[in-house]
């Protein structure tokens, strides 16, 4: 090269399909301490209003020591760490399953992540393959705070590399309520509906009901990049505007998840905590200038053993156009205005 | 509707004029714990430099336990909670009066708000009415930290609804210095003017004096949305770009207040604390791309009983064009470049 | 003026060349307490991933009490305070030398700055002069945490003012490793390379080696203004879009430094701490819409007395175009795509 300087490759090129083996456990860098700063930023970046994450006093009235880090912020931090090892060479983020929030993340906790390879399937084109990983987030006491399965389509480095034995993991289409872990001490018997913002309790929601969350947020480049960096997600497409003619950057799917979930406050203010992630699809890409709206369909209801705590299984849909309740076309494909289809379990006072 | 799914309305439609009655007390959702994260964001969003809010050590040298949350940040948090109940169907924010900061808000405090309806007057067109509320912010010890009166023009839901008896509250045109509450322990006798940034003390300001704060800040969509969300203000016009052809969003008036107040550091660096809000008008709308400047006119001066602490009554004007000192045209209306006309009491070393 | 109102000048006009004298010590306003909020914002504004600043647990495993404020954040806070006194009337920021990080800045620390004038040289045109200052940052215990020399070209107020005696300070072209102060207790003998993100240690880097950090970030107005305000840097050109036809604002050079340094994680993940600043040039201006990339050349290597701690002297180059390794043209001038040329010492496990 010019100047006669030797240039070395010390940068991370990411893993390719043939770099994964069943049973392999990848320890992800970089551990991260979270606290009040992340809480404030979550409130600045999203219209977050769920009282349990907004007020220490409210969280204490629900039996917790303090307001934990927002469940999705915890998810993003754990997820972000996996990007350099799992999705740098991914062509597509195909799905999520069996996500469980196992312990609240408290201010001052330090999170790290690992991913175990639980499935591999080379595609018939021989150029890519699907990798299933079970990712686990741990706090500084090595307690698992969150785990979920994610699968991505990854490029092969060497098209001649031999296909691995196909292993497709047996995943639940949805968690059973008995799979959910209710945070220790959680008690909704003295729940203050006035402070929480809405009177609707578990019994007021019916399976099949659709809630239009009404509000919209037009998203900006600076906001989604700040959010995505905050979770130390390093995927180039979110930051580098030179990759597209219009200079726009592909918005991290998790930004859409958090925007939709926080918009869902209006109609689901009491669906305080996320306890399980059953499935999720990023149906269409989101760009700066899009106005995100959200609607929810109630998929299931269940009681939990915790005092005053019920569970709702909810389909949360984010859109950039289209009407509430409209998800797929006659061809069975997501409508072009649908950004996200997320299936999760929330905890709500009975 | 399509899919045969029943869609229910659980979202907040806001209150209409006929929903208010004299004496009614509305408890607003959602309580909010504030701390170091909000302080850092306030410094990132505004050119905030007043030493008492920047440095714990400086605040301690002034007799306080630590640096409190910025007075305007406290105002925005308390105000934001009232939006879903008071101004979702408001056509105009008409005024403020009798605002008093009663106790500093400390990091870790949890704030909630209530509003008492103190005035009602249906407009002659029969379509709208004016609602006066006295809003109070409380901390987690149920101490009132802030109260102020605000009045808004609200739409009627049912044009046939009978007009309520007209009650127009008797409000002070300006607080007297004896109405102000000086924070317990505040003592400016050992005030460090060098660290604070300017030598000008109470005695250096004259009634009638106009200070051009010189600096300008061109505002961006991402910034005002982050600020407005941070205070959990949910008014749609600030976030949803689909409401206007140009995709611009109306900037929350409080963003302009904070921008002007922080710009006023340059010339009023020692006007450390806001103790009273006499009046305020959002003269013209502000949009992304506007360059906000500010000027101040000294309206009054008074001594307080606290050691070394004087008070200045100041008119703070934010502009997007025009010269310092120019406020209204010959027709008595605000000039088109004036964004804000705010009348407040500040505490400053004598 | 109009209205017959007297307008007074209480705003800071900045210092001009003839206002500086050798030996003069300027105490800068405004002290600033830093903490978790600043840490979170640093992670939101930059792709910051160095483990020692991301995780309290990781910092503790390296012998520190907790994760300190990022070294460059500390630099920006100290630097920002000097702007109203040193660079408000500066025509150019000419250079840095002899920068040393003397103590970590911990969450809760309060920083203030002073600058001592150590050099003066009027330019031959008689209109401007060069001022050299040694700036020191102190914490609330009056311990010096950081010092560096900076020189700027400043306008004269009065062209007739007599030129001062020329004093050009004798500055080191680069610090010797023995000049560096290793943080008390720092110990890399149990360093966890997996958690840190890369396996490359001190011994793996060779003098002359060039590392292309690969990633790019397209920068936005809202981001650089938030960053620059966070450090209370008040230079008008960063905020006031009316100064240019296109409404763009000149991006604070320190924003480019932090962007480049954090991008350098990819290839230099273990160059954890910055201990010395040898030199720096802001080669070309940076504007919103530019995509910043970075490359590093290894300039020197040295051992330190601390357990497991080695030092690398690195040239960090930020670009908006051009290839890694290309710095200057045949005319000896920086290529137009080069934004920054920074020469610093980093601490890395041996």
CSV table of N, CA and C in Angstrom, one decimal, chain A residues 113-196:
chain,number,residue,atom,x,y,z
A,113,UNK,N,-23.6,-10.8,28.2
A,113,UNK,CA,-24.4,-11.7,27.4
A,113,UNK,C,-23.6,-12.9,26.9
A,114,UNK,N,-24.2,-14.0,26.8
A,114,UNK,CA,-23.6,-15.2,26.1
A,114,UNK,C,-24.7,-15.7,25.1
A,115,UNK,N,-24.2,-16.3,24.0
A,115,UNK,CA,-25.2,-17.0,23.1
A,115,UNK,C,-24.7,-18.4,22.9
A,116,UNK,N,-25.7,-19.3,23.0
A,116,UNK,CA,-25.4,-20.7,22.7
A,116,UNK,C,-26.0,-21.1,21.3
A,117,UNK,N,-25.2,-21.7,20.5
A,117,UNK,CA,-25.8,-22.1,19.2
A,117,UNK,C,-26.6,-23.4,19.4
A,118,UNK,N,-27.9,-23.3,19.0
A,118,UNK,CA,-28.8,-24.4,19.3
A,118,UNK,C,-29.5,-24.9,18.0
A,119,UNK,N,-29.1,-24.3,16.8
A,119,UNK,CA,-29.7,-24.8,15.6
A,119,UNK,C,-28.9,-24.3,14.4
A,120,UNK,N,-28.8,-25.1,13.4
A,120,UNK,CA,-28.1,-24.7,12.1
A,120,UNK,C,-28.8,-25.4,11.0
A,121,UNK,N,-28.9,-24.6,9.9
A,121,UNK,CA,-29.5,-25.2,8.7
A,121,UNK,C,-29.1,-24.4,7.5
A,122,UNK,N,-28.3,-25.1,6.7
A,122,UNK,CA,-27.8,-24.4,5.5
A,122,UNK,C,-28.9,-24.3,4.5
A,123,UNK,N,-29.0,-23.1,3.8
A,123,UNK,CA,-30.1,-22.9,2.8
A,123,UNK,C,-29.7,-23.7,1.6
A,124,UNK,N,-30.8,-24.0,0.8
A,124,UNK,CA,-30.6,-24.8,-0.4
A,124,UNK,C,-29.7,-24.1,-1.5
A,125,UNK,N,-29.7,-22.7,-1.4
A,125,UNK,CA,-28.8,-22.0,-2.4
A,125,UNK,C,-27.3,-22.2,-2.1
A,126,UNK,N,-27.0,-22.7,-0.9
A,126,UNK,CA,-25.6,-23.0,-0.6
A,126,UNK,C,-24.8,-21.7,-0.2
A,127,UNK,N,-25.5,-20.6,-0.2
A,127,UNK,CA,-24.8,-19.3,0.0
A,127,UNK,C,-25.0,-18.8,1.5
A,128,UNK,N,-26.0,-19.3,2.1
A,128,UNK,CA,-26.4,-18.8,3.4
A,128,UNK,C,-26.9,-19.9,4.2
A,129,UNK,N,-27.0,-19.6,5.5
A,129,UNK,CA,-27.6,-20.6,6.4
A,129,UNK,C,-28.3,-19.9,7.5
A,130,UNK,N,-29.1,-20.7,8.2
A,130,UNK,CA,-29.9,-20.1,9.4
A,130,UNK,C,-29.2,-20.6,10.6
A,131,UNK,N,-28.9,-19.7,11.5
A,131,UNK,CA,-28.3,-20.0,12.8
A,131,UNK,C,-29.3,-19.6,13.9
A,132,UNK,N,-29.6,-20.6,14.8
A,132,UNK,CA,-30.4,-20.3,16.0
A,132,UNK,C,-29.5,-20.2,17.2
A,133,UNK,N,-29.7,-19.1,18.0
A,133,UNK,CA,-28.9,-19.0,19.2
A,133,UNK,C,-29.9,-18.7,20.4
A,134,UNK,N,-29.5,-19.3,21.5
A,134,UNK,CA,-30.2,-18.9,22.8
A,134,UNK,C,-29.3,-17.9,23.5
A,135,UNK,N,-29.7,-16.7,23.6
A,135,UNK,CA,-28.9,-15.6,24.2
A,135,UNK,C,-29.3,-15.5,25.7
A,136,UNK,N,-28.4,-15.3,26.5
A,136,UNK,CA,-28.7,-15.1,28.0
A,136,UNK,C,-27.9,-13.9,28.4
A,137,UNK,N,-28.7,-13.1,29.2
A,137,UNK,CA,-28.1,-11.9,29.8
A,137,UNK,C,-27.9,-12.2,31.3
A,138,UNK,N,-26.7,-11.8,31.8
A,138,UNK,CA,-26.3,-12.0,33.2
A,138,UNK,C,-26.0,-10.7,33.9
A,139,UNK,N,-26.3,-10.6,35.1
A,139,UNK,CA,-25.9,-9.5,35.9
A,139,UNK,C,-24.5,-9.7,36.6
A,140,UNK,N,-24.0,-8.8,37.4
A,140,UNK,CA,-22.7,-8.9,38.0
A,140,UNK,C,-22.6,-10.1,39.0
A,141,UNK,N,-23.8,-10.6,39.4
A,141,UNK,CA,-23.8,-11.7,40.3
A,141,UNK,C,-23.9,-13.1,39.6
A,142,UNK,N,-23.7,-13.0,38.3
A,142,UNK,CA,-23.9,-14.1,37.4
A,142,UNK,C,-25.3,-14.7,37.4
A,143,UNK,N,-26.2,-13.9,37.8
A,143,UNK,CA,-27.6,-14.4,37.7
A,143,UNK,C,-28.2,-14.1,36.3
A,144,UNK,N,-28.9,-15.1,35.7
A,144,UNK,CA,-29.4,-14.8,34.4
A,144,UNK,C,-30.7,-13.9,34.6
A,145,UNK,N,-30.7,-12.8,33.9
A,145,UNK,CA,-31.8,-11.8,34.0
A,145,UNK,C,-32.7,-11.9,32.9
A,146,UNK,N,-32.3,-12.6,31.8
A,146,UNK,CA,-33.1,-12.6,30.5
A,146,UNK,C,-32.6,-13.7,29.6
A,147,UNK,N,-33.4,-14.4,29.0
A,147,UNK,CA,-33.0,-15.3,27.9
A,147,UNK,C,-34.0,-15.3,26.8
A,148,UNK,N,-33.5,-15.6,25.6
A,148,UNK,CA,-34.4,-15.6,24.5
A,148,UNK,C,-33.7,-16.3,23.3
A,149,UNK,N,-34.5,-16.9,22.4
A,149,UNK,CA,-33.9,-17.5,21.2
A,149,UNK,C,-34.1,-16.6,20.0
A,150,UNK,N,-33.1,-16.5,19.2
A,150,UNK,CA,-33.2,-15.6,18.0
A,150,UNK,C,-32.6,-16.4,16.9
A,151,UNK,N,-33.1,-16.3,15.7
A,151,UNK,CA,-32.5,-16.9,14.5
A,151,UNK,C,-32.3,-15.9,13.4
A,152,UNK,N,-31.2,-16.1,12.7
A,152,UNK,CA,-30.8,-15.1,11.7
A,152,UNK,C,-30.2,-15.9,10.5
A,153,UNK,N,-30.3,-15.3,9.3
A,153,UNK,CA,-29.7,-15.8,8.1
A,153,UNK,C,-28.4,-15.2,8.0
A,154,UNK,N,-27.3,-16.1,7.9
A,154,UNK,CA,-25.9,-15.6,7.9
A,154,UNK,C,-25.3,-16.1,6.6
A,155,UNK,N,-24.4,-15.2,6.0
A,155,UNK,CA,-23.7,-15.6,4.8
A,155,UNK,C,-22.6,-16.6,5.1
A,156,UNK,N,-22.3,-17.4,4.1
A,156,UNK,CA,-21.1,-18.3,4.2
A,156,UNK,C,-19.9,-17.5,3.7
A,157,UNK,N,-18.8,-17.7,4.3
A,157,UNK,CA,-17.5,-17.1,3.9
A,157,UNK,C,-17.1,-17.8,2.6
A,158,UNK,N,-17.0,-19.2,2.8
A,158,UNK,CA,-16.5,-20.1,1.8
A,158,UNK,C,-17.7,-20.9,1.2
A,159,UNK,N,-18.1,-20.6,0.0
A,159,UNK,CA,-19.3,-21.3,-0.6
A,159,UNK,C,-19.0,-22.8,-0.7
A,160,UNK,N,-17.8,-23.2,-0.7
A,160,UNK,CA,-17.4,-24.6,-0.8
A,160,UNK,C,-17.5,-25.4,0.5
A,161,UNK,N,-17.6,-24.6,1.6
A,161,UNK,CA,-17.6,-25.2,2.9
A,161,UNK,C,-18.7,-26.2,3.0
A,162,UNK,N,-18.5,-27.3,3.7
A,162,UNK,CA,-19.4,-28.4,3.8
A,162,UNK,C,-20.6,-28.0,4.7
A,163,UNK,N,-21.8,-28.3,4.3
A,163,UNK,CA,-22.9,-28.0,5.1
A,163,UNK,C,-22.9,-28.8,6.4
A,164,UNK,N,-23.3,-28.1,7.5
A,164,UNK,CA,-23.3,-28.9,8.8
A,164,UNK,C,-24.6,-29.7,8.8
A,165,UNK,N,-24.6,-30.7,9.8
A,165,UNK,CA,-25.8,-31.5,10.0
A,165,UNK,C,-26.9,-30.5,10.4
A,166,UNK,N,-28.1,-30.6,9.7
A,166,UNK,CA,-29.2,-29.7,10.1
A,166,UNK,C,-29.8,-30.1,11.4
A,167,UNK,N,-29.8,-29.0,12.3
A,167,UNK,CA,-30.5,-29.1,13.6
A,167,UNK,C,-31.4,-28.0,13.7
A,168,UNK,N,-32.7,-28.3,13.7
A,168,UNK,CA,-33.7,-27.2,13.9
A,168,UNK,C,-34.3,-27.4,15.3
A,169,UNK,N,-34.1,-26.4,16.2
A,169,UNK,CA,-34.5,-26.6,17.5
A,169,UNK,C,-36.1,-26.6,17.7
A,170,UNK,N,-36.5,-27.3,18.7
A,170,UNK,CA,-37.9,-27.4,18.9
A,170,UNK,C,-38.3,-26.3,19.8
A,171,UNK,N,-38.9,-25.3,19.2
A,171,UNK,CA,-39.3,-24.0,20.0
A,171,UNK,C,-40.8,-23.9,20.2
A,172,UNK,N,-41.1,-23.4,21.3
A,172,UNK,CA,-42.6,-23.2,21.6
A,172,UNK,C,-43.1,-22.1,20.8
A,173,UNK,N,-44.3,-22.3,20.2
A,173,UNK,CA,-44.9,-21.2,19.4
A,173,UNK,C,-45.2,-20.0,20.3
A,174,UNK,N,-45.5,-20.3,21.6
A,174,UNK,CA,-45.8,-19.3,22.6
A,174,UNK,C,-45.5,-19.9,23.9
A,175,UNK,N,-45.0,-19.1,24.8
A,175,UNK,CA,-44.7,-19.5,26.2
A,175,UNK,C,-46.1,-19.7,26.9
A,176,UNK,N,-46.1,-20.7,27.8
A,176,UNK,CA,-47.3,-20.9,28.6
A,176,UNK,C,-47.1,-19.9,29.8
A,177,UNK,N,-48.2,-19.5,30.4
A,177,UNK,CA,-48.1,-18.6,31.5
A,177,UNK,C,-47.2,-19.2,32.6
A,178,UNK,N,-47.2,-20.5,32.7
A,178,UNK,CA,-46.4,-21.2,33.8
A,178,UNK,C,-44.9,-21.1,33.5
A,179,UNK,N,-44.6,-20.7,32.2
A,179,UNK,CA,-43.2,-20.5,31.9
A,179,UNK,C,-42.7,-19.1,32.4
A,180,UNK,N,-43.6,-18.2,32.6
A,180,UNK,CA,-43.2,-16.9,33.0
A,180,UNK,C,-42.7,-16.8,34.4
A,181,UNK,N,-41.7,-16.0,34.6
A,181,UNK,CA,-41.1,-15.8,36.0
A,181,UNK,C,-41.6,-14.4,36.5
A,182,UNK,N,-42.4,-14.4,37.5
A,182,UNK,CA,-42.9,-13.2,38.1
A,182,UNK,C,-41.8,-12.6,39.0
A,183,UNK,N,-41.5,-11.3,38.9
A,183,UNK,CA,-40.4,-10.8,39.8
A,183,UNK,C,-40.8,-11.0,41.3
A,184,UNK,N,-39.7,-11.3,42.0
A,184,UNK,CA,-39.9,-11.6,43.4
A,184,UNK,C,-40.5,-10.4,44.1
A,185,UNK,N,-41.6,-10.6,44.9
A,185,UNK,CA,-42.2,-9.6,45.7
A,185,UNK,C,-43.3,-8.8,44.9
A,186,UNK,N,-43.4,-9.0,43.6
A,186,UNK,CA,-44.4,-8.2,42.9
A,186,UNK,C,-45.8,-8.5,43.4
A,187,UNK,N,-46.5,-7.4,43.7
A,187,UNK,CA,-47.8,-7.5,44.4
A,187,UNK,C,-48.6,-6.3,43.9
A,188,UNK,N,-49.7,-6.6,43.1
A,188,UNK,CA,-50.5,-5.5,42.6
A,188,UNK,C,-51.8,-5.3,43.4
A,189,UNK,N,-51.8,-5.8,44.6
A,189,UNK,CA,-53.1,-5.7,45.4
A,189,UNK,C,-53.4,-4.3,45.8
A,190,UNK,N,-52.4,-3.5,46.0
A,190,UNK,CA,-52.6,-2.1,46.4
A,190,UNK,C,-52.3,-1.1,45.2
A,191,UNK,N,-52.4,-1.6,44.0
A,191,UNK,CA,-52.1,-0.8,42.8
A,191,UNK,C,-52.9,0.4,42.7
A,192,UNK,N,-52.3,1.5,42.4
A,192,UNK,CA,-53.0,2.8,42.3
A,192,UNK,C,-53.2,3.2,40.8
A,193,UNK,N,-54.5,2.9,40.4
A,193,UNK,CA,-54.8,3.1,39.0
A,193,UNK,C,-54.8,4.5,38.6
A,194,UNK,N,-55.1,5.4,39.5
A,194,UNK,CA,-55.1,6.8,39.2
A,194,UNK,C,-53.7,7.3,38.8
A,195,UNK,N,-52.7,7.0,39.7
A,195,UNK,CA,-51.3,7.4,39.4
A,195,UNK,C,-50.8,6.7,38.1
A,196,UNK,N,-51.3,5.4,37.9
A,196,UNK,CA,-50.8,4.7,36.7
A,196,UNK,C,-51.4,5.2,35.4
